[in-house]
JSON list of C-alpha atoms in Angstrom, two decimals:
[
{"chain": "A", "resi": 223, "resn": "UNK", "atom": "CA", "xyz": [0.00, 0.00, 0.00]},
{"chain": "A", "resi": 224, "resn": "UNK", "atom": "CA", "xyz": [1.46, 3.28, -1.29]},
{"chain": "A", "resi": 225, "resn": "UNK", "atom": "CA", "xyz": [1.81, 5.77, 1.65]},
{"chain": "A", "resi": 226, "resn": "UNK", "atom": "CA", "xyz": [-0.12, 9.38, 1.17]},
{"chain": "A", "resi": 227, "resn": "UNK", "atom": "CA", "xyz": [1.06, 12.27, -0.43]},
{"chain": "A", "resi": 228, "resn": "UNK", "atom": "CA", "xyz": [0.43, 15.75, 1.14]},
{"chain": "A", "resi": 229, "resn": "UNK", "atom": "CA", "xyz": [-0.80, 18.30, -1.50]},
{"chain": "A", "resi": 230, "resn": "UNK", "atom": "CA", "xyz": [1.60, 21.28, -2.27]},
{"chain": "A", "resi": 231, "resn": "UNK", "atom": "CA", "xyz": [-0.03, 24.83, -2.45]},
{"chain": "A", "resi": 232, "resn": "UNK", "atom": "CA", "xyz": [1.38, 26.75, -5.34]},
{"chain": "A", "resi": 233, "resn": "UNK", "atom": "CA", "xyz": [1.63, 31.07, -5.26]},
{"chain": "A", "resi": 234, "resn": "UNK", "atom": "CA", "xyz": [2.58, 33.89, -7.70]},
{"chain": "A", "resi": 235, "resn": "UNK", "atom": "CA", "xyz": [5.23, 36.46, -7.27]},
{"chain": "A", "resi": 236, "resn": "UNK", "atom": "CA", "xyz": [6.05, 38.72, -9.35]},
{"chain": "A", "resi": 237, "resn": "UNK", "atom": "CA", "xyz": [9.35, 40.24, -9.78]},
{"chain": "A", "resi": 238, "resn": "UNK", "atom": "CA", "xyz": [10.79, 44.12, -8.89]},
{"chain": "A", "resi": 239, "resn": "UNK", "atom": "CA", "xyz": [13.19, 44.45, -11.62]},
{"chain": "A", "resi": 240, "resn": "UNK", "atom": "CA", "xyz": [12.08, 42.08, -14.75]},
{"chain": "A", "resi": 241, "resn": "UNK", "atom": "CA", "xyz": [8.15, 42.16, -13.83]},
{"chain": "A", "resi": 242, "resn": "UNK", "atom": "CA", "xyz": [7.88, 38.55, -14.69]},
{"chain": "A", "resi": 243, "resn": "UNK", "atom": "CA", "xyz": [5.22, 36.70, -12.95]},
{"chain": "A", "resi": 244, "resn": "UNK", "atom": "CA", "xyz": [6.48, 33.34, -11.69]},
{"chain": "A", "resi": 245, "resn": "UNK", "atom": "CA", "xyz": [4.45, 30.36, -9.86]},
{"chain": "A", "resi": 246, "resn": "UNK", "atom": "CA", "xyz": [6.27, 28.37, -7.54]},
{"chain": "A", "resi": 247, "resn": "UNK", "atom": "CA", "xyz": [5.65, 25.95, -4.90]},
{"chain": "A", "resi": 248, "resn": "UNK", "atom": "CA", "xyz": [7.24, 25.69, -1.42]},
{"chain": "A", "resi": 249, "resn": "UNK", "atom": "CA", "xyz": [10.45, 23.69, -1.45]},
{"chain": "A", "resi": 250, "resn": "UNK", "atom": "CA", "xyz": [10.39, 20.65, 0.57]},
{"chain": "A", "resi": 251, "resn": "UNK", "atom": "CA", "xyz": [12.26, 19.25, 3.20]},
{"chain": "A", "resi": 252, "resn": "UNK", "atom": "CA", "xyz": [14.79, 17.36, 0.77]},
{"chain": "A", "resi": 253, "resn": "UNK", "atom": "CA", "xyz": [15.51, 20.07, -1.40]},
{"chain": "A", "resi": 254, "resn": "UNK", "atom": "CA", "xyz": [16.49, 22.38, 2.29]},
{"chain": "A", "resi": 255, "resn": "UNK", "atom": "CA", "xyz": [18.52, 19.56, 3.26]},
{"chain": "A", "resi": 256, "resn": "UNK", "atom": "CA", "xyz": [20.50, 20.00, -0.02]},
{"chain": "A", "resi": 257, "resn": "UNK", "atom": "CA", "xyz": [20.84, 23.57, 0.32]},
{"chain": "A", "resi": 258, "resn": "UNK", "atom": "CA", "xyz": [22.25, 23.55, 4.09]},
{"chain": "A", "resi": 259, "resn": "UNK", "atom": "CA", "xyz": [24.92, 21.09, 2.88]},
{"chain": "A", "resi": 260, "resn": "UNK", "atom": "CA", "xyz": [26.46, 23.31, 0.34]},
{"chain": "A", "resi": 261, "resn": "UNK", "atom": "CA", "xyz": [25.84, 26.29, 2.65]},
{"chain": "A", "resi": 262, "resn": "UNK", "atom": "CA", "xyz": [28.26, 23.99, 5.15]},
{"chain": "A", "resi": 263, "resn": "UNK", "atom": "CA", "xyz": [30.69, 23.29, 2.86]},
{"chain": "A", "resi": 264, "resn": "UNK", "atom": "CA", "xyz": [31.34, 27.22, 2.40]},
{"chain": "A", "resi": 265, "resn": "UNK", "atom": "CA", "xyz": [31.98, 26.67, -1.21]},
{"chain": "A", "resi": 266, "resn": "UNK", "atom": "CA", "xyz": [30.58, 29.92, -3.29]},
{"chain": "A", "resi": 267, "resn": "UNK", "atom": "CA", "xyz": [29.89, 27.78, -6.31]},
{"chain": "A", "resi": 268, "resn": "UNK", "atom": "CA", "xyz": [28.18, 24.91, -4.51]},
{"chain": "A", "resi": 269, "resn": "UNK", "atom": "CA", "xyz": [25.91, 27.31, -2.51]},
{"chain": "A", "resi": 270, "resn": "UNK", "atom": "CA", "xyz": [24.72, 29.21, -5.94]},
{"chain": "A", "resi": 271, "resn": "UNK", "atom": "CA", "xyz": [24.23, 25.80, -7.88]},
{"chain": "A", "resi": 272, "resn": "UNK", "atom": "CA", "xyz": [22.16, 24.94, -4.30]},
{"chain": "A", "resi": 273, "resn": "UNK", "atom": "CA", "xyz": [19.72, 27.96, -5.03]},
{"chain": "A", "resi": 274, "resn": "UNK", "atom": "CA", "xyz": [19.46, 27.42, -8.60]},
{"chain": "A", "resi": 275, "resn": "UNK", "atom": "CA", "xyz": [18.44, 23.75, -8.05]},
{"chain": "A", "resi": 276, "resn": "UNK", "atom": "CA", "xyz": [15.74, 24.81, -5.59]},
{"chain": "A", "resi": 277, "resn": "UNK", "atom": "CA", "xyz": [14.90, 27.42, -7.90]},
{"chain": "A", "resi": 278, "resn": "UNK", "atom": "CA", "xyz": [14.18, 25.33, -10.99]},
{"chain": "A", "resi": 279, "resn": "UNK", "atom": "CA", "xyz": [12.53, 22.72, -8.87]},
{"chain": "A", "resi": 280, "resn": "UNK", "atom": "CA", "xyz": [10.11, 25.01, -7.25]},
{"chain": "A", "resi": 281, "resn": "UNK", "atom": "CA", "xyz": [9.71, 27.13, -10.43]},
{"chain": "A", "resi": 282, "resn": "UNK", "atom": "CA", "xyz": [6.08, 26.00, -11.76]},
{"chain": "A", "resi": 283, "resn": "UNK", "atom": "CA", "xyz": [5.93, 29.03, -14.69]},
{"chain": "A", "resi": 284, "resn": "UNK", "atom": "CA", "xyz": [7.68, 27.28, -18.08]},
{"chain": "A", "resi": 285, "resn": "UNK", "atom": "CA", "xyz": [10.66, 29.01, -19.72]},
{"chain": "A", "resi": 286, "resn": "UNK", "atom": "CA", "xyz": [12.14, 30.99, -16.71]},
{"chain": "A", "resi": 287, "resn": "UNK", "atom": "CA", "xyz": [15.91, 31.03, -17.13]},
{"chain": "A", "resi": 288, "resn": "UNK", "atom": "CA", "xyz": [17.56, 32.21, -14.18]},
{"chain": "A", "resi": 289, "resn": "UNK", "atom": "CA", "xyz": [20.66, 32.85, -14.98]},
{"chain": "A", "resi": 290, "resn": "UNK", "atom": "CA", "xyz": [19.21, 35.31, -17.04]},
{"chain": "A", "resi": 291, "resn": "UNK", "atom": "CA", "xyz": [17.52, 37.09, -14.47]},
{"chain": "A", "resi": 292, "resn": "UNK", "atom": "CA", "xyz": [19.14, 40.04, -12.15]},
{"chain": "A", "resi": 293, "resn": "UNK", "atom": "CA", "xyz": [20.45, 38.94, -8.92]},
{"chain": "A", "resi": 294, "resn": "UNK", "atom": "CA", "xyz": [18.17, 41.08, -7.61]},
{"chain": "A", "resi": 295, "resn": "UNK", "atom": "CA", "xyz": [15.33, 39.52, -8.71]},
{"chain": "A", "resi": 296, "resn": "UNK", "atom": "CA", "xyz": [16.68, 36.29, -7.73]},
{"chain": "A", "resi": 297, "resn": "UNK", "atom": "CA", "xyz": [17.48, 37.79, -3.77]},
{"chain": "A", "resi": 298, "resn": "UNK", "atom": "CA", "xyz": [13.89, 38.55, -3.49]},
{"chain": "A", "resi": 299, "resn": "UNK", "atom": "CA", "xyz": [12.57, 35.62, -5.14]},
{"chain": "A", "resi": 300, "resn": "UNK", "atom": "CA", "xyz": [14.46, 33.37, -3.21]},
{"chain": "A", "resi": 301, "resn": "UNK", "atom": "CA", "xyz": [13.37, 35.50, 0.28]},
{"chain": "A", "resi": 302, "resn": "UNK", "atom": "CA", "xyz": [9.56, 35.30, -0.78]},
{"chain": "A", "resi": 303, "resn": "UNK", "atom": "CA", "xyz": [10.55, 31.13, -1.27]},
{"chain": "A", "resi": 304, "resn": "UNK", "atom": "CA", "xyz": [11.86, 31.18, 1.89]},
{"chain": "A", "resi": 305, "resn": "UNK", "atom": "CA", "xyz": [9.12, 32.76, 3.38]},
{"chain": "A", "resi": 306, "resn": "UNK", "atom": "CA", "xyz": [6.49, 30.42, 2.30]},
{"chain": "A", "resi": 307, "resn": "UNK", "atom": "CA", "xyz": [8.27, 27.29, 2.75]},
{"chain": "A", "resi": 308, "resn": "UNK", "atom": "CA", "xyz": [9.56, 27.44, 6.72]},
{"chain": "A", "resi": 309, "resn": "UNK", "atom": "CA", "xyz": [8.02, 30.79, 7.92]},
{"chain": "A", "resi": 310, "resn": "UNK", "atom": "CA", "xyz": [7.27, 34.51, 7.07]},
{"chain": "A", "resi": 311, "resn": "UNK", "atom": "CA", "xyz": [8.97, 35.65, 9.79]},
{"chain": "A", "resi": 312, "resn": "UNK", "atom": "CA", "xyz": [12.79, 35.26, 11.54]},
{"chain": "A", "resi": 313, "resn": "UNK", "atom": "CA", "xyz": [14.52, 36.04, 14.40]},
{"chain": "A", "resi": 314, "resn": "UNK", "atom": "CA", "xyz": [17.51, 38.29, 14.28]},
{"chain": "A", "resi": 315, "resn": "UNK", "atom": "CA", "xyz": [20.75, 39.27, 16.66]},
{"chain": "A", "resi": 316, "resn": "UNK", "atom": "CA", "xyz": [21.93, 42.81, 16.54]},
{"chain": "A", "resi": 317, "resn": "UNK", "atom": "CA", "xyz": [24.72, 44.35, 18.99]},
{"chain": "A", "resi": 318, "resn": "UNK", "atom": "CA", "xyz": [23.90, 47.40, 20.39]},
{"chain": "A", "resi": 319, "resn": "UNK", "atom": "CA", "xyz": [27.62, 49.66, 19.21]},
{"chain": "A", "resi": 320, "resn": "UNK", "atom": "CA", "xyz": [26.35, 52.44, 21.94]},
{"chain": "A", "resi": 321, "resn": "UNK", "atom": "CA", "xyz": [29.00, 54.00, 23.82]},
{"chain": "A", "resi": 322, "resn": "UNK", "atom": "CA", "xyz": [28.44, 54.69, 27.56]},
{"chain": "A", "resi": 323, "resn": "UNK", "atom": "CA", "xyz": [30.66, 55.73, 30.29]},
{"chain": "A", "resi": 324, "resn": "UNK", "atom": "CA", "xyz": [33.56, 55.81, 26.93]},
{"chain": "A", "resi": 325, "resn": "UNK", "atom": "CA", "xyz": [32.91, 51.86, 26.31]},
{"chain": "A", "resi": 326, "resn": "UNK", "atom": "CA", "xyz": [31.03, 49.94, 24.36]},
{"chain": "A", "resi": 327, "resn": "UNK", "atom": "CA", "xyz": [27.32, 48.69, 25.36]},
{"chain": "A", "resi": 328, "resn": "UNK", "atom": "CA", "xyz": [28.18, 45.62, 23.16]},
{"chain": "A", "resi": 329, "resn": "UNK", "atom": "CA", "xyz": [24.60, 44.08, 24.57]},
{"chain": "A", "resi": 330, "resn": "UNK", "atom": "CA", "xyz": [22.85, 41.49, 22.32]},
{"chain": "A", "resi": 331, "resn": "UNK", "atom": "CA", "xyz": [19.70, 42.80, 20.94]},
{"chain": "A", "resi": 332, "resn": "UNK", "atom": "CA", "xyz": [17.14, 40.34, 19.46]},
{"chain": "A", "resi": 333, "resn": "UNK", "atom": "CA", "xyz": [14.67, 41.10, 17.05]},
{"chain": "A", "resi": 334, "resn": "UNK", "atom": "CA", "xyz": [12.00, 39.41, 14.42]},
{"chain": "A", "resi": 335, "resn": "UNK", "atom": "CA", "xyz": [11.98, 40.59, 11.04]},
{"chain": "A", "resi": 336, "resn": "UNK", "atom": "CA", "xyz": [8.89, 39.88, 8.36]},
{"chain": "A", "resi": 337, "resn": "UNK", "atom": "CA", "xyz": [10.25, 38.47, 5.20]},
{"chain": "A", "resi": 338, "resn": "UNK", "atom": "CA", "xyz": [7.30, 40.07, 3.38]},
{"chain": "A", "resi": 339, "resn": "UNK", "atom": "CA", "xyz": [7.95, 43.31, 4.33]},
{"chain": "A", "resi": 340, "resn": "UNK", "atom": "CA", "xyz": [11.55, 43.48, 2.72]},
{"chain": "A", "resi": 341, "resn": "UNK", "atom": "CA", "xyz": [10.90, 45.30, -0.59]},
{"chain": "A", "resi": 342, "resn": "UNK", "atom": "CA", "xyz": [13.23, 47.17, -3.19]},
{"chain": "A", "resi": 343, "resn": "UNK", "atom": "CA", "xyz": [15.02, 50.24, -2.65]},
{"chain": "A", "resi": 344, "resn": "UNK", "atom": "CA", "xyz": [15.53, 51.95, -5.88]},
{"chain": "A", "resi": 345, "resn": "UNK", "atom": "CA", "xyz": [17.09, 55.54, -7.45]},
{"chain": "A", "resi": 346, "resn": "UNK", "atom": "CA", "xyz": [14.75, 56.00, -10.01]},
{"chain": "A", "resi": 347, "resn": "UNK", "atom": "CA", "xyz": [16.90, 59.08, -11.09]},
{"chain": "A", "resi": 348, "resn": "UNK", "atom": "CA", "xyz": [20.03, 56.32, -12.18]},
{"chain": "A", "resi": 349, "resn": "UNK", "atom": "CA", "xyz": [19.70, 55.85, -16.31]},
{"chain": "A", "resi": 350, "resn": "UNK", "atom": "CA", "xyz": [20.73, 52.67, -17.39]},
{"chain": "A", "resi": 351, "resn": "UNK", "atom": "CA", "xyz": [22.01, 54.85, -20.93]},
{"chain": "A", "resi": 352, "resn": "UNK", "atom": "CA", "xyz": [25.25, 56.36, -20.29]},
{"chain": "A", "resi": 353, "resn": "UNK", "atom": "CA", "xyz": [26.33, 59.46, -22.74]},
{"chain": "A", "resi": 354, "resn": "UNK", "atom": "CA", "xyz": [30.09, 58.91, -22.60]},
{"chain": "A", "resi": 355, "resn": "UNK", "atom": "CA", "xyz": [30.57, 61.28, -25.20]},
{"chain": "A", "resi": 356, "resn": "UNK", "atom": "CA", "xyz": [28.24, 63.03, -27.62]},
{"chain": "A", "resi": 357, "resn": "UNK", "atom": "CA", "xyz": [27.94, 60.89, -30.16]},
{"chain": "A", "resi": 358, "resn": "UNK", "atom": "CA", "xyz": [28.06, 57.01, -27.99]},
{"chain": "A", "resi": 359, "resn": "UNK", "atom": "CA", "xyz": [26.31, 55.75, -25.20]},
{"chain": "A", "resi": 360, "resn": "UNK", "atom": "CA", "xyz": [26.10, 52.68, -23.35]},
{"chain": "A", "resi": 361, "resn": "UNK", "atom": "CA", "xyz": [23.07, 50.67, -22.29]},
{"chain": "A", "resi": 362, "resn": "UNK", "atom": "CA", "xyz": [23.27, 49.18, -19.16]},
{"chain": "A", "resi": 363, "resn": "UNK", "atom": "CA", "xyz": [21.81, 46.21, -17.56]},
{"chain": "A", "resi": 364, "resn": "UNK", "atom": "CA", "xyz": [21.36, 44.64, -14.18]},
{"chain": "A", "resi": 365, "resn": "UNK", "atom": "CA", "xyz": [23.72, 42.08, -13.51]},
{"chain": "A", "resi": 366, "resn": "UNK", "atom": "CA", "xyz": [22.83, 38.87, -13.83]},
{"chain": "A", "resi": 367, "resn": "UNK", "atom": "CA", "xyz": [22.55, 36.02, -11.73]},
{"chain": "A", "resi": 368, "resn": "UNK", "atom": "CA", "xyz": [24.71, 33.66, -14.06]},
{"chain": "A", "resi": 369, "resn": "UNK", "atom": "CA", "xyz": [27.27, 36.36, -13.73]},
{"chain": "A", "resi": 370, "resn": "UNK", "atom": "CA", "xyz": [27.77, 35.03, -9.65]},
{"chain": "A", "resi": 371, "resn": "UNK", "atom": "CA", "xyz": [28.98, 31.50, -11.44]},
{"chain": "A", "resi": 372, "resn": "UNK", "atom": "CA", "xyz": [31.11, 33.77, -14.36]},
{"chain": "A", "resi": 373, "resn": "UNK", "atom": "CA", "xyz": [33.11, 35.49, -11.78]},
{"chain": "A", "resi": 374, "resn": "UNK", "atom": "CA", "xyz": [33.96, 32.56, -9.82]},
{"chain": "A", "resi": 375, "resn": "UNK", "atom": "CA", "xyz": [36.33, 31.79, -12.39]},
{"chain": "A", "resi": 376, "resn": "UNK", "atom": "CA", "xyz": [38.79, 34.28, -11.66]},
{"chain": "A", "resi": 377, "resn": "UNK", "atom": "CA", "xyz": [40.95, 35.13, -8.86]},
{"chain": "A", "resi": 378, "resn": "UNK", "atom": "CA", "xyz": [41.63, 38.92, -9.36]},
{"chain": "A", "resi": 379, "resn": "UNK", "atom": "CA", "xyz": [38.82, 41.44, -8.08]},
{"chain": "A", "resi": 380, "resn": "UNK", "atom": "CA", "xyz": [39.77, 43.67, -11.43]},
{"chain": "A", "resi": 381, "resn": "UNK", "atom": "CA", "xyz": [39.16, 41.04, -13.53]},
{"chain": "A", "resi": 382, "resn": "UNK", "atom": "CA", "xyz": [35.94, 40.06, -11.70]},
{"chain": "A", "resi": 383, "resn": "UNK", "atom": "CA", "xyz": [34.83, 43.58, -12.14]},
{"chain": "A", "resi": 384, "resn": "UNK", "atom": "CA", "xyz": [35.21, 44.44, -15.48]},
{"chain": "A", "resi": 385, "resn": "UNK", "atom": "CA", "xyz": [33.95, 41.23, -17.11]},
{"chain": "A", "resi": 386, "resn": "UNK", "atom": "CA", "xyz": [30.86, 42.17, -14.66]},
{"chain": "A", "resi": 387, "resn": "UNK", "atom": "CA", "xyz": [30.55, 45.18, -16.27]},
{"chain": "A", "resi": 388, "resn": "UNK", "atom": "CA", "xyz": [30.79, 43.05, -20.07]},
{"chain": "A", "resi": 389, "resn": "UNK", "atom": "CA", "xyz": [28.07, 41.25, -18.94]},
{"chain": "A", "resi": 390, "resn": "UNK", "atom": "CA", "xyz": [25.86, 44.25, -17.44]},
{"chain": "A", "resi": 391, "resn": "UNK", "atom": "CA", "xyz": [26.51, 46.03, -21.39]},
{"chain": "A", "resi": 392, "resn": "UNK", "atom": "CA", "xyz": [22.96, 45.63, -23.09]},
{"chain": "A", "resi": 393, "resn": "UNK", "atom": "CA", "xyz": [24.50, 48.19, -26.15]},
{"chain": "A", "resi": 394, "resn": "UNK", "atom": "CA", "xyz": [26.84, 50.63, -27.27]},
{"chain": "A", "resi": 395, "resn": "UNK", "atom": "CA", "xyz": [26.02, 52.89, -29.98]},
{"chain": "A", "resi": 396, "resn": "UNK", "atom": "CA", "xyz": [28.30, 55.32, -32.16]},
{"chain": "A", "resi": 397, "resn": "UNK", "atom": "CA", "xyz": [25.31, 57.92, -33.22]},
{"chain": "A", "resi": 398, "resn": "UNK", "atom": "CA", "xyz": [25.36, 55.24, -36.39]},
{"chain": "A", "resi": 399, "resn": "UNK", "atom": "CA", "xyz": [24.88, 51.54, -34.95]},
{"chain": "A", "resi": 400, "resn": "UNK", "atom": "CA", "xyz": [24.23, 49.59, -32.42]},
{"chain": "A", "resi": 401, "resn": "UNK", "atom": "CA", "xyz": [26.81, 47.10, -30.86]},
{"chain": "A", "resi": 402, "resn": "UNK", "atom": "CA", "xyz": [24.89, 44.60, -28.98]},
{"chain": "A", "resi": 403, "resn": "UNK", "atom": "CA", "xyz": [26.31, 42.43, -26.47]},
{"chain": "A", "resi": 404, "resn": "UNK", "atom": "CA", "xyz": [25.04, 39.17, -28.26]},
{"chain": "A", "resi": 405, "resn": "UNK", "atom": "CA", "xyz": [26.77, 40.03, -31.49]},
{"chain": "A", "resi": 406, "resn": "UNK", "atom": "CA", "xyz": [30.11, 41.15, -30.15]},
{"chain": "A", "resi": 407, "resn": "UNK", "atom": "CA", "xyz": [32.77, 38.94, -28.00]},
{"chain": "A", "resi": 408, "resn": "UNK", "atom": "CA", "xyz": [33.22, 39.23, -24.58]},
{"chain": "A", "resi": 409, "resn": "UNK", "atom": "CA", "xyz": [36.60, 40.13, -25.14]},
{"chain": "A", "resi": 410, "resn": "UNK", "atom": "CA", "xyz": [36.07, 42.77, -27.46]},
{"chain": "A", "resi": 411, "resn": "UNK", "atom": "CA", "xyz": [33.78, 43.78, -24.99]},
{"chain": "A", "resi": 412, "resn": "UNK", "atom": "CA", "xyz": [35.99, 44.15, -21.99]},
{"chain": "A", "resi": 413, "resn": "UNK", "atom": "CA", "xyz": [38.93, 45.83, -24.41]},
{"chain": "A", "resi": 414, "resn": "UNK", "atom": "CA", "xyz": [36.34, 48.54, -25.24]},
{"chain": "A", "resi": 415, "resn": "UNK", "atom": "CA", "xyz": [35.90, 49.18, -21.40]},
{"chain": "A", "resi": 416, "resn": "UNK", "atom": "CA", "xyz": [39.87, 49.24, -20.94]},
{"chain": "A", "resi": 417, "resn": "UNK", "atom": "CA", "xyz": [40.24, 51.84, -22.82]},
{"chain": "A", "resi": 418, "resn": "UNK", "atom": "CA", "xyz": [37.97, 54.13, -21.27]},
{"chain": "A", "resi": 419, "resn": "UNK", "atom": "CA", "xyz": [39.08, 57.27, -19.30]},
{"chain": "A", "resi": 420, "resn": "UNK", "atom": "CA", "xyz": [38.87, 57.52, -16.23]},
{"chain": "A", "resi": 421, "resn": "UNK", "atom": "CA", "xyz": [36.22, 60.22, -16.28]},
{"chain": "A", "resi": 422, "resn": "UNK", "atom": "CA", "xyz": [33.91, 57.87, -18.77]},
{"chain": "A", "resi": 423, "resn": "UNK", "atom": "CA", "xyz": [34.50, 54.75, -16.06]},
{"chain": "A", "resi": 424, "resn": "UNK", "atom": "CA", "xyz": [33.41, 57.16, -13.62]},
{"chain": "A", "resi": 425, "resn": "UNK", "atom": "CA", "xyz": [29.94, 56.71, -15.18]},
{"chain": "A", "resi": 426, "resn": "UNK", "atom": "CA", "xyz": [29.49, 53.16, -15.62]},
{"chain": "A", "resi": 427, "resn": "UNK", "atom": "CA", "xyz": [31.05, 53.03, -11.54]},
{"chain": "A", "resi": 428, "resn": "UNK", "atom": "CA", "xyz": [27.97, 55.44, -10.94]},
{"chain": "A", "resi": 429, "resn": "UNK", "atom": "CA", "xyz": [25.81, 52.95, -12.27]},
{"chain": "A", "resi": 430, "resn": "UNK", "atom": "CA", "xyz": [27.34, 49.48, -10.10]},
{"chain": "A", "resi": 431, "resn": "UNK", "atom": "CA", "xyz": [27.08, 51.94, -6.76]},
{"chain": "A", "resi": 432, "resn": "UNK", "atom": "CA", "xyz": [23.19, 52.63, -7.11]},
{"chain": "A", "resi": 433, "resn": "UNK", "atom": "CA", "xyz": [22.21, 49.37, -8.56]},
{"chain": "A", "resi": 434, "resn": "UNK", "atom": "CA", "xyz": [18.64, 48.34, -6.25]},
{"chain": "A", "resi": 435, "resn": "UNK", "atom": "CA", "xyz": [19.11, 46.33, -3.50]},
{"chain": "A", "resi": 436, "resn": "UNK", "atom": "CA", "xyz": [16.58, 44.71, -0.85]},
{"chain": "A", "resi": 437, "resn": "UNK", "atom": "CA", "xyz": [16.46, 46.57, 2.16]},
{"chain": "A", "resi": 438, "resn": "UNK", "atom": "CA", "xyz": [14.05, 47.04, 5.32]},
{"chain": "A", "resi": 439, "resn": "UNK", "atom": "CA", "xyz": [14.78, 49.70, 8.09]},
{"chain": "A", "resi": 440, "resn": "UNK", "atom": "CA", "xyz": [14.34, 48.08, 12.09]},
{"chain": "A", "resi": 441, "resn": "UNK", "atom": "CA", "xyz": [13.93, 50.08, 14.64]},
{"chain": "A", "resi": 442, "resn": "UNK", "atom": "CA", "xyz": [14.56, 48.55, 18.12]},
{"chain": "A", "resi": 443, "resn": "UNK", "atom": "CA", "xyz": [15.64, 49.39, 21.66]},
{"chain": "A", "resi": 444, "resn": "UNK", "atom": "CA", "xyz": [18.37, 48.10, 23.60]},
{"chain": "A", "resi": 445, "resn": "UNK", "atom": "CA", "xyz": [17.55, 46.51, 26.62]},
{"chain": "A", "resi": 446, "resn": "UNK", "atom": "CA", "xyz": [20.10, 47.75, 28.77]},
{"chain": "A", "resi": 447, "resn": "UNK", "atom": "CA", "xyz": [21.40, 50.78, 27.53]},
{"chain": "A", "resi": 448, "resn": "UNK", "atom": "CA", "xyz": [18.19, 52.12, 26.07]},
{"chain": "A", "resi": 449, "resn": "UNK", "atom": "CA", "xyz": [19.52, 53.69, 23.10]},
{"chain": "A", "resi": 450, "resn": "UNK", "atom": "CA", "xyz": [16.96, 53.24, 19.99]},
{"chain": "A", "resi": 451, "resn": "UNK", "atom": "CA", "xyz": [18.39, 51.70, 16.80]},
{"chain": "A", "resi": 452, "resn": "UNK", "atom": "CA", "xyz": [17.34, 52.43, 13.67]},
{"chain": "A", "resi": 453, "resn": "UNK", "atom": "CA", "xyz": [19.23, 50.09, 11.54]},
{"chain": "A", "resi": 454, "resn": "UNK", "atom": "CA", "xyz": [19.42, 49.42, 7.48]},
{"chain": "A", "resi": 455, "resn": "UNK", "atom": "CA", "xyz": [18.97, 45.37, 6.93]},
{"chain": "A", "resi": 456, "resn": "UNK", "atom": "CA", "xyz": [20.31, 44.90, 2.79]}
]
């Protein structure tokens, strides 16, 4: 006699960044167990192949390709996952960095933060088109999340970064075509950003520091000190 299966509810998010509208189902005690075993073996790659496989496997919505969507989308797809597969809500430990009497408070604040209440924090004034000069622009792109698995093949931050940036080019136009990033090689690519000046990198760096990020503010007070915290979780 075949043992009973417990039905899985299914819900709908839909994403900040790309607007796609993805099903998914809650991932199940298996697929967790995976997950905290990469996440113990402190191995970058094996902890973003982890999230990818729960990912796909929870991902009801046909054709989503993660790799092509920003990490962004990916952080607060993966939070909204969490959330309705072990709980909505989690505890938190903060230390309170008050000084009194010249030292620090250093006491252990504890706190419960709502998973559903983390949203986007975007510059709306930040335009992914870039004049560099007067006749080319670039078009910009959030990164990707295949871009995490990209960069883990090299071992210099500078090279890191600027094949990032490759990646994050949508375009570059002359004022008589367009260069997309499909059509042209990576390396080409990453020459073309080489030989920027520093004043044009400037730009694209302007970009990278205001890129959206998931953020809540939590306010709390410390228990013994009684200084109130207002503190920025990204």
């Amino acid at each position: 006699m075949a043992l009973p299966k417990l039905d899985v509810p299914s819900y709908e998010i839909t994403l900040p960044l790309c607007k796609k509208v993805i099903k998914f189902r809650p991932f199940l005690v298996k697929e967790q167990k995976n997950l905290l075993m990469a996440m113990e073996s402190s191995d970058s790659l094996s902890v973003q192949n982890g999230i990818r496989d729960i990912l796909n496997n929870c991902t009801i919505t046909e054709g989503i390709d993660l790799d092509k969507l920003p990490i962004i989308d990916i952080e607060y797809y993966f939070i909204n996952l969490r959330a309705k597969s072990v709980g909505e809500v989690v505890e938190s430990k903060y230390r309170c960095n008050n000084i009194v009497e010249d030292k620090l408070c250093n006491n252990i604040m504890e706190t419960k933060i709502d998973l559903t209440e983390i949203k986007i924090d975007r510059d709306e004034d930040i335009n992914p088109e870039i004049q560099l000069t007067e006749n080319l622009i670039l078009k910009m792109k959030y990164p990707e999340f295949g871009i995490v698995e990209k960069s883990l093949a090299f071992d210099s931050i500078n090279d890191i970064t600027f094949n990032m940036i490759a990646d994050s080019i949508e375009y570059i136009y002359d004022g008589e075509q367009f260069y997309y990033d499909k059509d042209v090689p990576h390396k080409e690519i990453v020459e073309f950003i080489e030989s920027l000046s520093q004043q044009h990198f400037a730009k694209i760096e302007e970009f990278f520091a205001n890129l959206p990020k998931l953020q809540k503010k939590v306010e709390m007070k410390c228990s013994r000190c009684g200084f109130e915290h207002k503190i920025d979780v990204e």
